PDB file of C-alpha atoms in Angstrom:
ATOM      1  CA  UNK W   1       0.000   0.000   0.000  1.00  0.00           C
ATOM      2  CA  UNK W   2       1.933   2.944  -0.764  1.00  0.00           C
ATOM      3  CA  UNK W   3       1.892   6.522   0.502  1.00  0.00           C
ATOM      4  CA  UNK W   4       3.146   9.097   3.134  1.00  0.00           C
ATOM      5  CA  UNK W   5       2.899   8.738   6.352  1.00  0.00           C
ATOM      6  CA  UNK W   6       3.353  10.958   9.423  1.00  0.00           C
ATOM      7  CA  UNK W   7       4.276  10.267  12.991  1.00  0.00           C
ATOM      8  CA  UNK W   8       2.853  10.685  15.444  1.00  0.00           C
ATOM      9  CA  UNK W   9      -0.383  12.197  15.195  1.00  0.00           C
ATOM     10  CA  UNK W  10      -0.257  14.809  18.176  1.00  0.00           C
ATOM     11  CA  UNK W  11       2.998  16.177  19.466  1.00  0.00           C
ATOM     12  CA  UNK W  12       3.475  17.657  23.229  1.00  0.00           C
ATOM     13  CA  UNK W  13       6.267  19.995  23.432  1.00  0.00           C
ATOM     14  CA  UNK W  14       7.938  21.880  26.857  1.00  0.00           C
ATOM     15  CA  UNK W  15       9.560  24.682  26.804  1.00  0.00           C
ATOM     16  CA  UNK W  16      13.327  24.634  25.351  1.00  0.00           C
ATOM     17  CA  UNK W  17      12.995  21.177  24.052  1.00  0.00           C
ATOM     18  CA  UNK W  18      13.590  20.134  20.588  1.00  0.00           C
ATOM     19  CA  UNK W  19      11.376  17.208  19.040  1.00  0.00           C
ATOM     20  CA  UNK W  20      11.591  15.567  15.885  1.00  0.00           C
ATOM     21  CA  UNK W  21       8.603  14.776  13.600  1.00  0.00           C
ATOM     22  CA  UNK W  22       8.400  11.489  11.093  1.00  0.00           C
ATOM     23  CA  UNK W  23       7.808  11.652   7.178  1.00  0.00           C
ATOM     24  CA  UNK W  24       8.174   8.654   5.466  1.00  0.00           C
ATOM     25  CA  UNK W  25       7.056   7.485   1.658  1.00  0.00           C
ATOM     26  CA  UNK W  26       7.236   4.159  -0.032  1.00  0.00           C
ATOM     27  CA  UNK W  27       6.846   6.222  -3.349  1.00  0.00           C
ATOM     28  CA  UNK W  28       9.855   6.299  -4.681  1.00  0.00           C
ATOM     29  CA  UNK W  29       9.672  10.213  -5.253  1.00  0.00           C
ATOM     30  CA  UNK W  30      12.619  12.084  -5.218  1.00  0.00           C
ATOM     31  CA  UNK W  31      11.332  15.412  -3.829  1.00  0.00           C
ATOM     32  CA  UNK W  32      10.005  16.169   0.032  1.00  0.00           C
ATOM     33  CA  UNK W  33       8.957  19.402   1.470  1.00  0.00           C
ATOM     34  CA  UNK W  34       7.708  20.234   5.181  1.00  0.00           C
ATOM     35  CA  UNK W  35       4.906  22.916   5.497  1.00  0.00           C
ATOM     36  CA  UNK W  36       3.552  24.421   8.129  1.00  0.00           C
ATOM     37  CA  UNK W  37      -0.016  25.544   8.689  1.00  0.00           C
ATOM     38  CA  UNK W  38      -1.762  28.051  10.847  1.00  0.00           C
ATOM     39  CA  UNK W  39      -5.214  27.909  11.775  1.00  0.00           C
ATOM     40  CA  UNK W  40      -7.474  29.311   8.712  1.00  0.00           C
ATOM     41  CA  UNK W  41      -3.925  29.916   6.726  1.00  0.00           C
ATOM     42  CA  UNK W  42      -2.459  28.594   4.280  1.00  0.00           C
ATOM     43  CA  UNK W  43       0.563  26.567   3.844  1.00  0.00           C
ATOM     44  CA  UNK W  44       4.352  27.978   4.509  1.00  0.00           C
ATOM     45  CA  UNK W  45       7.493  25.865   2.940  1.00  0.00           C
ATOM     46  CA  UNK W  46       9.910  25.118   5.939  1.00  0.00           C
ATOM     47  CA  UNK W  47      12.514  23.130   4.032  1.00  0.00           C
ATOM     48  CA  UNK W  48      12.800  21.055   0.924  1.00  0.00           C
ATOM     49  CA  UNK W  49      14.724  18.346  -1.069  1.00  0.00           C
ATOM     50  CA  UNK W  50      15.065  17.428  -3.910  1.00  0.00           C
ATOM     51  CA  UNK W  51      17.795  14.052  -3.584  1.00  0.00           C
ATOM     52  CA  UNK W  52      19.480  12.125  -0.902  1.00  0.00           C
ATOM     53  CA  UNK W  53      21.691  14.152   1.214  1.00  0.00           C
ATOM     54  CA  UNK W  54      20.669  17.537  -0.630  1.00  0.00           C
ATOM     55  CA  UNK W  55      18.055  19.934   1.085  1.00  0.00           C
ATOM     56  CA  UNK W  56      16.897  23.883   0.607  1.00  0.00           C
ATOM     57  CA  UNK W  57      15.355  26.622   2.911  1.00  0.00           C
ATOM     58  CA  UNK W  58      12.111  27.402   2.308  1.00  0.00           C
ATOM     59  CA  UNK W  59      10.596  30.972   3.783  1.00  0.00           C
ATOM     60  CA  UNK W  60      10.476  30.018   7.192  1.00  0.00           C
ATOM     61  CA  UNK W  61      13.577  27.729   7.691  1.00  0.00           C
ATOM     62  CA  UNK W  62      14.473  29.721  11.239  1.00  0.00           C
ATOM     63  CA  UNK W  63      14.069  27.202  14.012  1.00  0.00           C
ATOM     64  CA  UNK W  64      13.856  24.220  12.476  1.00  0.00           C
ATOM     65  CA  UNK W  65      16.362  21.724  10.832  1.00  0.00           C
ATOM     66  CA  UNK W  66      15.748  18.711   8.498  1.00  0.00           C
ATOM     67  CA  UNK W  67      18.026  15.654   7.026  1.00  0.00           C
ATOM     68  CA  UNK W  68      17.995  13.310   4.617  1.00  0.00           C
ATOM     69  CA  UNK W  69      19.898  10.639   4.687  1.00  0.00           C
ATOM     70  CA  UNK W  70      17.657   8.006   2.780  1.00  0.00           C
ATOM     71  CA  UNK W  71      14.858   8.565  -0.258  1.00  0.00           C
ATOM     72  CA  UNK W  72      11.708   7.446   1.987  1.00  0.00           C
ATOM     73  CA  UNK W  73      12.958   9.170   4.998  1.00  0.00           C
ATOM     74  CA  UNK W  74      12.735  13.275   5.512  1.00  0.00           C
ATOM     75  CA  UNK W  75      12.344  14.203   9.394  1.00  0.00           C
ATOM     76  CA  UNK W  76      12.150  17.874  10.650  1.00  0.00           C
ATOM     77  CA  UNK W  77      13.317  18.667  13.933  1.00  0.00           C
ATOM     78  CA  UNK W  78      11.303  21.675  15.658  1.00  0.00           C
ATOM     79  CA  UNK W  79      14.267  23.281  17.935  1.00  0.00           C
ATOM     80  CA  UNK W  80      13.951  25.028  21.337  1.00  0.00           C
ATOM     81  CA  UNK W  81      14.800  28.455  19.230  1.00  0.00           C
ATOM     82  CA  UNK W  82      11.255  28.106  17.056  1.00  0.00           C
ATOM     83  CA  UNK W  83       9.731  30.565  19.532  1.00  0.00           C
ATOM     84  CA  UNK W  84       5.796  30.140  18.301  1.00  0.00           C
ATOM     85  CA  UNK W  85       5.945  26.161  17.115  1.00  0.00           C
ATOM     86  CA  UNK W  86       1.920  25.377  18.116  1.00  0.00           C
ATOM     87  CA  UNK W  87       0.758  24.295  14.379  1.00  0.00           C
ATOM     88  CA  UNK W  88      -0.267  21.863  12.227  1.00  0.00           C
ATOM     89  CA  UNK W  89       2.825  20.111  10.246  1.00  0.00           C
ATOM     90  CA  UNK W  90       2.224  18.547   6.793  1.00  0.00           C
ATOM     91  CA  UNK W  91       4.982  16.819   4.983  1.00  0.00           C
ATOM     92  CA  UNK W  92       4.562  16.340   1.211  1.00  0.00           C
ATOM     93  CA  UNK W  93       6.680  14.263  -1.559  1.00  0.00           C
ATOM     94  CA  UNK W  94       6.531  14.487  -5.077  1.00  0.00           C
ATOM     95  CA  UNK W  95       8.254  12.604  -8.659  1.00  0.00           C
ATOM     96  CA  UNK W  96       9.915  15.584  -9.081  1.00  0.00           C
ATOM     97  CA  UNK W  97       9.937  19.135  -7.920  1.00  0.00           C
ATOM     98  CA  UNK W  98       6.937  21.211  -9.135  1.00  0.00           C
ATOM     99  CA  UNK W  99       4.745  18.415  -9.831  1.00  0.00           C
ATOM    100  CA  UNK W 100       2.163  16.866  -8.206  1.00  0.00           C
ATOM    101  CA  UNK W 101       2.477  16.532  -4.155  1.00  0.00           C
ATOM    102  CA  UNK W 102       1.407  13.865  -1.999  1.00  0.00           C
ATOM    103  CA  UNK W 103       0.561  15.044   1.394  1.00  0.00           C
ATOM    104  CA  UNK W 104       0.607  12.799   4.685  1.00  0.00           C
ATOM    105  CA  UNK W 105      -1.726  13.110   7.748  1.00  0.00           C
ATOM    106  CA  UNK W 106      -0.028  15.893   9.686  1.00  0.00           C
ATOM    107  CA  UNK W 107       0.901  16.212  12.802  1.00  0.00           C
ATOM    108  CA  UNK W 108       0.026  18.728  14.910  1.00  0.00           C
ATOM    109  CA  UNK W 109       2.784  20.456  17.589  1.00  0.00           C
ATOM    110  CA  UNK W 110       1.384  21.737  20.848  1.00  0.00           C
ATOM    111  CA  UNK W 111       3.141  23.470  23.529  1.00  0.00           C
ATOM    112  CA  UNK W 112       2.783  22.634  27.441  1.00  0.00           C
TER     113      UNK W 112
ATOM    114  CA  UNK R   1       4.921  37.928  -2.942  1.00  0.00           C
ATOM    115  CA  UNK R   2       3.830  34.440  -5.431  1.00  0.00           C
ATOM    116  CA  UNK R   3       1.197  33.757  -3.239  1.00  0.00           C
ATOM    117  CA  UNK R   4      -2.264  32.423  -4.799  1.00  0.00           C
ATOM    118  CA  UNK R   5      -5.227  34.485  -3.070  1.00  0.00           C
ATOM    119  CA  UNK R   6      -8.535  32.736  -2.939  1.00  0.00           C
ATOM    120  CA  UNK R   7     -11.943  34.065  -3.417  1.00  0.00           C
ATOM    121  CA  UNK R   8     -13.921  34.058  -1.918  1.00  0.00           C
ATOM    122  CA  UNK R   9     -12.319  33.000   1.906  1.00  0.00           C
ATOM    123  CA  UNK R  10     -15.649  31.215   2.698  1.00  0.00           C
ATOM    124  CA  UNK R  11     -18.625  29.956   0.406  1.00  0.00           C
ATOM    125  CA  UNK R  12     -21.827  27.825   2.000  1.00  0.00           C
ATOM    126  CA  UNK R  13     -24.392  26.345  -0.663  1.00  0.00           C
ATOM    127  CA  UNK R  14     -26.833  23.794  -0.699  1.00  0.00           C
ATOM    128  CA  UNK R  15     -26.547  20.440  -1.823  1.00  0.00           C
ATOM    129  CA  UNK R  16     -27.108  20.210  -5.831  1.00  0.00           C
ATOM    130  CA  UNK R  17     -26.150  23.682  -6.347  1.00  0.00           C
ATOM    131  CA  UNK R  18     -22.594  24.716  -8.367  1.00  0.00           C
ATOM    132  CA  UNK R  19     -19.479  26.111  -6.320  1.00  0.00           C
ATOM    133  CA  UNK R  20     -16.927  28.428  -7.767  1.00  0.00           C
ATOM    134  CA  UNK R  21     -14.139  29.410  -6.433  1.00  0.00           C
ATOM    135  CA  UNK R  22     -11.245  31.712  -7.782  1.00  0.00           C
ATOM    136  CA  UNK R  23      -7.148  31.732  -7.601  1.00  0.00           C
ATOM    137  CA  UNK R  24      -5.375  35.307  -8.572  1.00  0.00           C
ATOM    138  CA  UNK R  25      -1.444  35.537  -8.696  1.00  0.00           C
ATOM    139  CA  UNK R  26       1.343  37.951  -9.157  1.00  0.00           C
ATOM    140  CA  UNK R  27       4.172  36.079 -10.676  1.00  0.00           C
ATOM    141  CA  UNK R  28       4.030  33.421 -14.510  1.00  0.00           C
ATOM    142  CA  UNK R  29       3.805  30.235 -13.654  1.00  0.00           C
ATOM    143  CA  UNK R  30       4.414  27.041 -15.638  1.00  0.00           C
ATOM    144  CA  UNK R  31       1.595  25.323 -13.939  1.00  0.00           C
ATOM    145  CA  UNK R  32      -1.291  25.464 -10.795  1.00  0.00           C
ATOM    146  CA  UNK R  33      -2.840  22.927  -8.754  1.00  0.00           C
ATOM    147  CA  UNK R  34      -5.922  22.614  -6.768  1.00  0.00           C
ATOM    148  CA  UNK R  35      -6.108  20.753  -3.683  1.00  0.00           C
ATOM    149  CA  UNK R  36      -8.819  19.762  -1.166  1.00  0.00           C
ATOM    150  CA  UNK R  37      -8.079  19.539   2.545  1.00  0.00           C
ATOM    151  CA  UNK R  38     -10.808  17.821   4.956  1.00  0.00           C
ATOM    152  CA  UNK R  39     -10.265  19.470   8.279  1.00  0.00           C
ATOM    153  CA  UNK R  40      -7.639  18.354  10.653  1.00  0.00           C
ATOM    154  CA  UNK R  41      -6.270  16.133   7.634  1.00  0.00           C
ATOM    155  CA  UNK R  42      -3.634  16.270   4.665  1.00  0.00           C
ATOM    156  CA  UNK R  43      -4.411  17.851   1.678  1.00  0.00           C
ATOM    157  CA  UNK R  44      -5.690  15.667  -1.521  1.00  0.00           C
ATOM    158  CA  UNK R  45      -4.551  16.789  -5.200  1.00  0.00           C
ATOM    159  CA  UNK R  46      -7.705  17.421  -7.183  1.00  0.00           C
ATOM    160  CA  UNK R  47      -6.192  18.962 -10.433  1.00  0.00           C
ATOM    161  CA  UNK R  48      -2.893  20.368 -12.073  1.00  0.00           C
ATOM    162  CA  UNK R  49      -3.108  22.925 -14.794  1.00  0.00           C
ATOM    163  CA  UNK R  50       0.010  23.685 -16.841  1.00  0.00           C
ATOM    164  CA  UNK R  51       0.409  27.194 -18.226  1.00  0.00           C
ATOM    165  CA  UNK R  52      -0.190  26.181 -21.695  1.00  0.00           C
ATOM    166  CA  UNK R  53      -4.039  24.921 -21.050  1.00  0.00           C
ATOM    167  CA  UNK R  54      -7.262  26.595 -20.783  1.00  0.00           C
ATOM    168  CA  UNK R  55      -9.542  24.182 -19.319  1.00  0.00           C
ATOM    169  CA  UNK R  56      -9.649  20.908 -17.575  1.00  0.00           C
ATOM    170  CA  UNK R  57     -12.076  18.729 -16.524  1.00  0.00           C
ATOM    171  CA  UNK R  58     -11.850  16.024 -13.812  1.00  0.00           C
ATOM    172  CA  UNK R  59     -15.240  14.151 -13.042  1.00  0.00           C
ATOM    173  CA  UNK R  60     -17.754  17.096 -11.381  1.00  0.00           C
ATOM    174  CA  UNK R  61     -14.612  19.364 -11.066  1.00  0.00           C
ATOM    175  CA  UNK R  62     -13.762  22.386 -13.850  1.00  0.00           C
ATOM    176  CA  UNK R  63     -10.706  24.153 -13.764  1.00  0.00           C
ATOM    177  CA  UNK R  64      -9.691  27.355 -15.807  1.00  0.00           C
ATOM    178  CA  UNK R  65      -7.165  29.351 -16.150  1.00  0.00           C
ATOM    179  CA  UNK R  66      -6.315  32.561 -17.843  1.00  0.00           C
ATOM    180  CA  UNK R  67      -2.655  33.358 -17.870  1.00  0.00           C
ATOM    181  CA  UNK R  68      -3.286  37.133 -19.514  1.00  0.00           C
ATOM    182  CA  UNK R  69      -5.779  38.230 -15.693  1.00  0.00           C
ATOM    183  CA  UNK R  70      -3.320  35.891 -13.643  1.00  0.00           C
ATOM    184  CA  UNK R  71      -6.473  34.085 -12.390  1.00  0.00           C
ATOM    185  CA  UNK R  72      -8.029  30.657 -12.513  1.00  0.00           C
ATOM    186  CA  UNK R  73     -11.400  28.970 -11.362  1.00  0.00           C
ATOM    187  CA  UNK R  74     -12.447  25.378  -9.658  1.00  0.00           C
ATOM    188  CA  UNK R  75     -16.154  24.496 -10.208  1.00  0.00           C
ATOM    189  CA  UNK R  76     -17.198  22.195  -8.738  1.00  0.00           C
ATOM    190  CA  UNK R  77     -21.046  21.022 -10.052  1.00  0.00           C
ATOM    191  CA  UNK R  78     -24.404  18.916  -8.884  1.00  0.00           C
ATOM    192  CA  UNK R  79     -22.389  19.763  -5.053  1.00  0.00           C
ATOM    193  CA  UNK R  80     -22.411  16.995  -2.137  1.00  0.00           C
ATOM    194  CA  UNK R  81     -22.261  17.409   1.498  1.00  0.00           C
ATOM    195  CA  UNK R  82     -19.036  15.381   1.391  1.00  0.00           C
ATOM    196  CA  UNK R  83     -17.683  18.236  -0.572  1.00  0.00           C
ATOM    197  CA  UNK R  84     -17.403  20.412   2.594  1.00  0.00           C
ATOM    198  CA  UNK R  85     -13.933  20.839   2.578  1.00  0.00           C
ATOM    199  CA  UNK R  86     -11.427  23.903   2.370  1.00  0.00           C
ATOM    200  CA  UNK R  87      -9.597  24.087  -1.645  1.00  0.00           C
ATOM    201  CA  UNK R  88      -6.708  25.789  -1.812  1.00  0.00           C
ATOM    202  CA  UNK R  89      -4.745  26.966  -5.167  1.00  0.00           C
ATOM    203  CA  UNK R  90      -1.142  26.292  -5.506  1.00  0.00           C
ATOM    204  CA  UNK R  91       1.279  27.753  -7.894  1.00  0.00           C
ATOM    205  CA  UNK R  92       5.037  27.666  -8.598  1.00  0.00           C
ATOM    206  CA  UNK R  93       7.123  30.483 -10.892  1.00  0.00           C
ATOM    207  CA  UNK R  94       9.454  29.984 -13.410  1.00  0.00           C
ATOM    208  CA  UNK R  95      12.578  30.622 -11.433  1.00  0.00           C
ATOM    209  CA  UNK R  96      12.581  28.417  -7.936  1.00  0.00           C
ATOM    210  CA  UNK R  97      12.002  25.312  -6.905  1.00  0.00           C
ATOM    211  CA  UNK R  98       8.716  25.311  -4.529  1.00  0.00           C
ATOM    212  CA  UNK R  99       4.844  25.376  -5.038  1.00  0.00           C
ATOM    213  CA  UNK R 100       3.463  28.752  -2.834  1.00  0.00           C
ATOM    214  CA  UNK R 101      -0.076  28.180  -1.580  1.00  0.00           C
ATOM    215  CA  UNK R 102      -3.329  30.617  -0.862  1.00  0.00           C
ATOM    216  CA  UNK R 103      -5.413  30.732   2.319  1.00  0.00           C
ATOM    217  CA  UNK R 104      -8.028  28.624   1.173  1.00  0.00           C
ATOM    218  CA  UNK R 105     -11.675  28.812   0.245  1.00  0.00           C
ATOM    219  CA  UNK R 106     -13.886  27.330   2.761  1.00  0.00           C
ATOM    220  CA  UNK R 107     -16.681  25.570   1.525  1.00  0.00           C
ATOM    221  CA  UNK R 108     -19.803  24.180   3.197  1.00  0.00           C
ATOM    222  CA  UNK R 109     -22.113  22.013   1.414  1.00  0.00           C
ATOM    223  CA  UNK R 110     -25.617  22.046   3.308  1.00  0.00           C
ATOM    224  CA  UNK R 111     -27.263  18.652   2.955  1.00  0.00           C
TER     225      UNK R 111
END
């Protein structure tokens, strides 16, 4: 069954704590890209990449790092200096950049 | 700034009736996508576009676009309740390598 998924679902974070969300496709697309979404707003590019070990800022990079060290595998780390990180996180692949995108679940980042 | 702008930001109708629901940008594009988003999920790719096409039709969905006014349109006909969703437009440039998305359209389908 292919597809994207996301884990986990719901993320608690405390104060000056860095946490890592999960993106994984069995797709075989080259291209993955981490959004981030506000309530009633639309999506905002954090990072993304286009091969293995290759990845690019998007407009809101500040706070937040990524790797990729394998095809199916892009994970974002939110970082204790993304002051306002209470959103919903969508990760996204695609064959090849500017085509289609293939969104996962989401997971959505609250703050204790 | 790229950014597609929906219009309207919220639409309700009732079941049966047409939706339409509009995309303006700034920048040329070489292509624009809708997608749908259910709340609280990820969103679902309804339809691309490519700069080069007027029209396209997938199932109950119409898409146009008019490269000259920067704009393009989703219709969506014979509307269901399971339609309710929010659609958002998404459209790259020429130069770059990412997709910039609107707010959204919300639209409520009233059984």
């Amino acid at each position: 069954d292919g597809g994207i998924t996301q884990s986990p679902k719901y993320l608690f974070r405390k104060e000056g704590q860095n946490v890592t969300l999960s993106c994984e496709q069995n797709l075989n697309h080259d291209a993955m890209y981490w959004y981030r979404q506000d309530p009633g707003q639309g999506l905002r590019l954090i990072y993304y990449s286009q091969i293995v070990n290759d990845f690019q800022k998007g407009d809101i990079a500040e706070g937040y790092s990524v790797s990729r060290e394998k095809k199916e595998s892009f994970p974002l780390t939110v970082t204790s200096a993304q002051q306002n990180p209470t959103a919903f996180y969508l990760c996204a692949s695609s064959i090849w950049r500017k085509e289609t995108q293939y969104f996962g679940p989401g997971t959505r980042l609250l703050v204790l | 700034s790229q950014q597609g702008e929906e219009d309207p930001q919220a639409l309700s109708i009732q079941e049966g009736e047409n939706a339409t629901m509009n995309c303006s940008y700034k920048t040329s594009i070489n292509n624009l996508q809708w997608y749908r988003q259910n709340s609280g999920r990820g969103l679902v790719h309804l339809i691309l576009i490519r700069s080069n096409e007027r029209e396209k039709h997938s199932g109950r969905l119409r898409v146009t676009l008019d490269t000259s006014k920067k704009s393009s349109s989703l219709l969506i006909t014979a509307s269901r309740a399971a339609d309710t969703a929010s659609y958002f437009c998404a459209t790259d440039a020429n130069t770059g390598n990412q997709f910039y998305f609107g707010t959204g359209t919300s639209l409520t389908v009233i059984p």
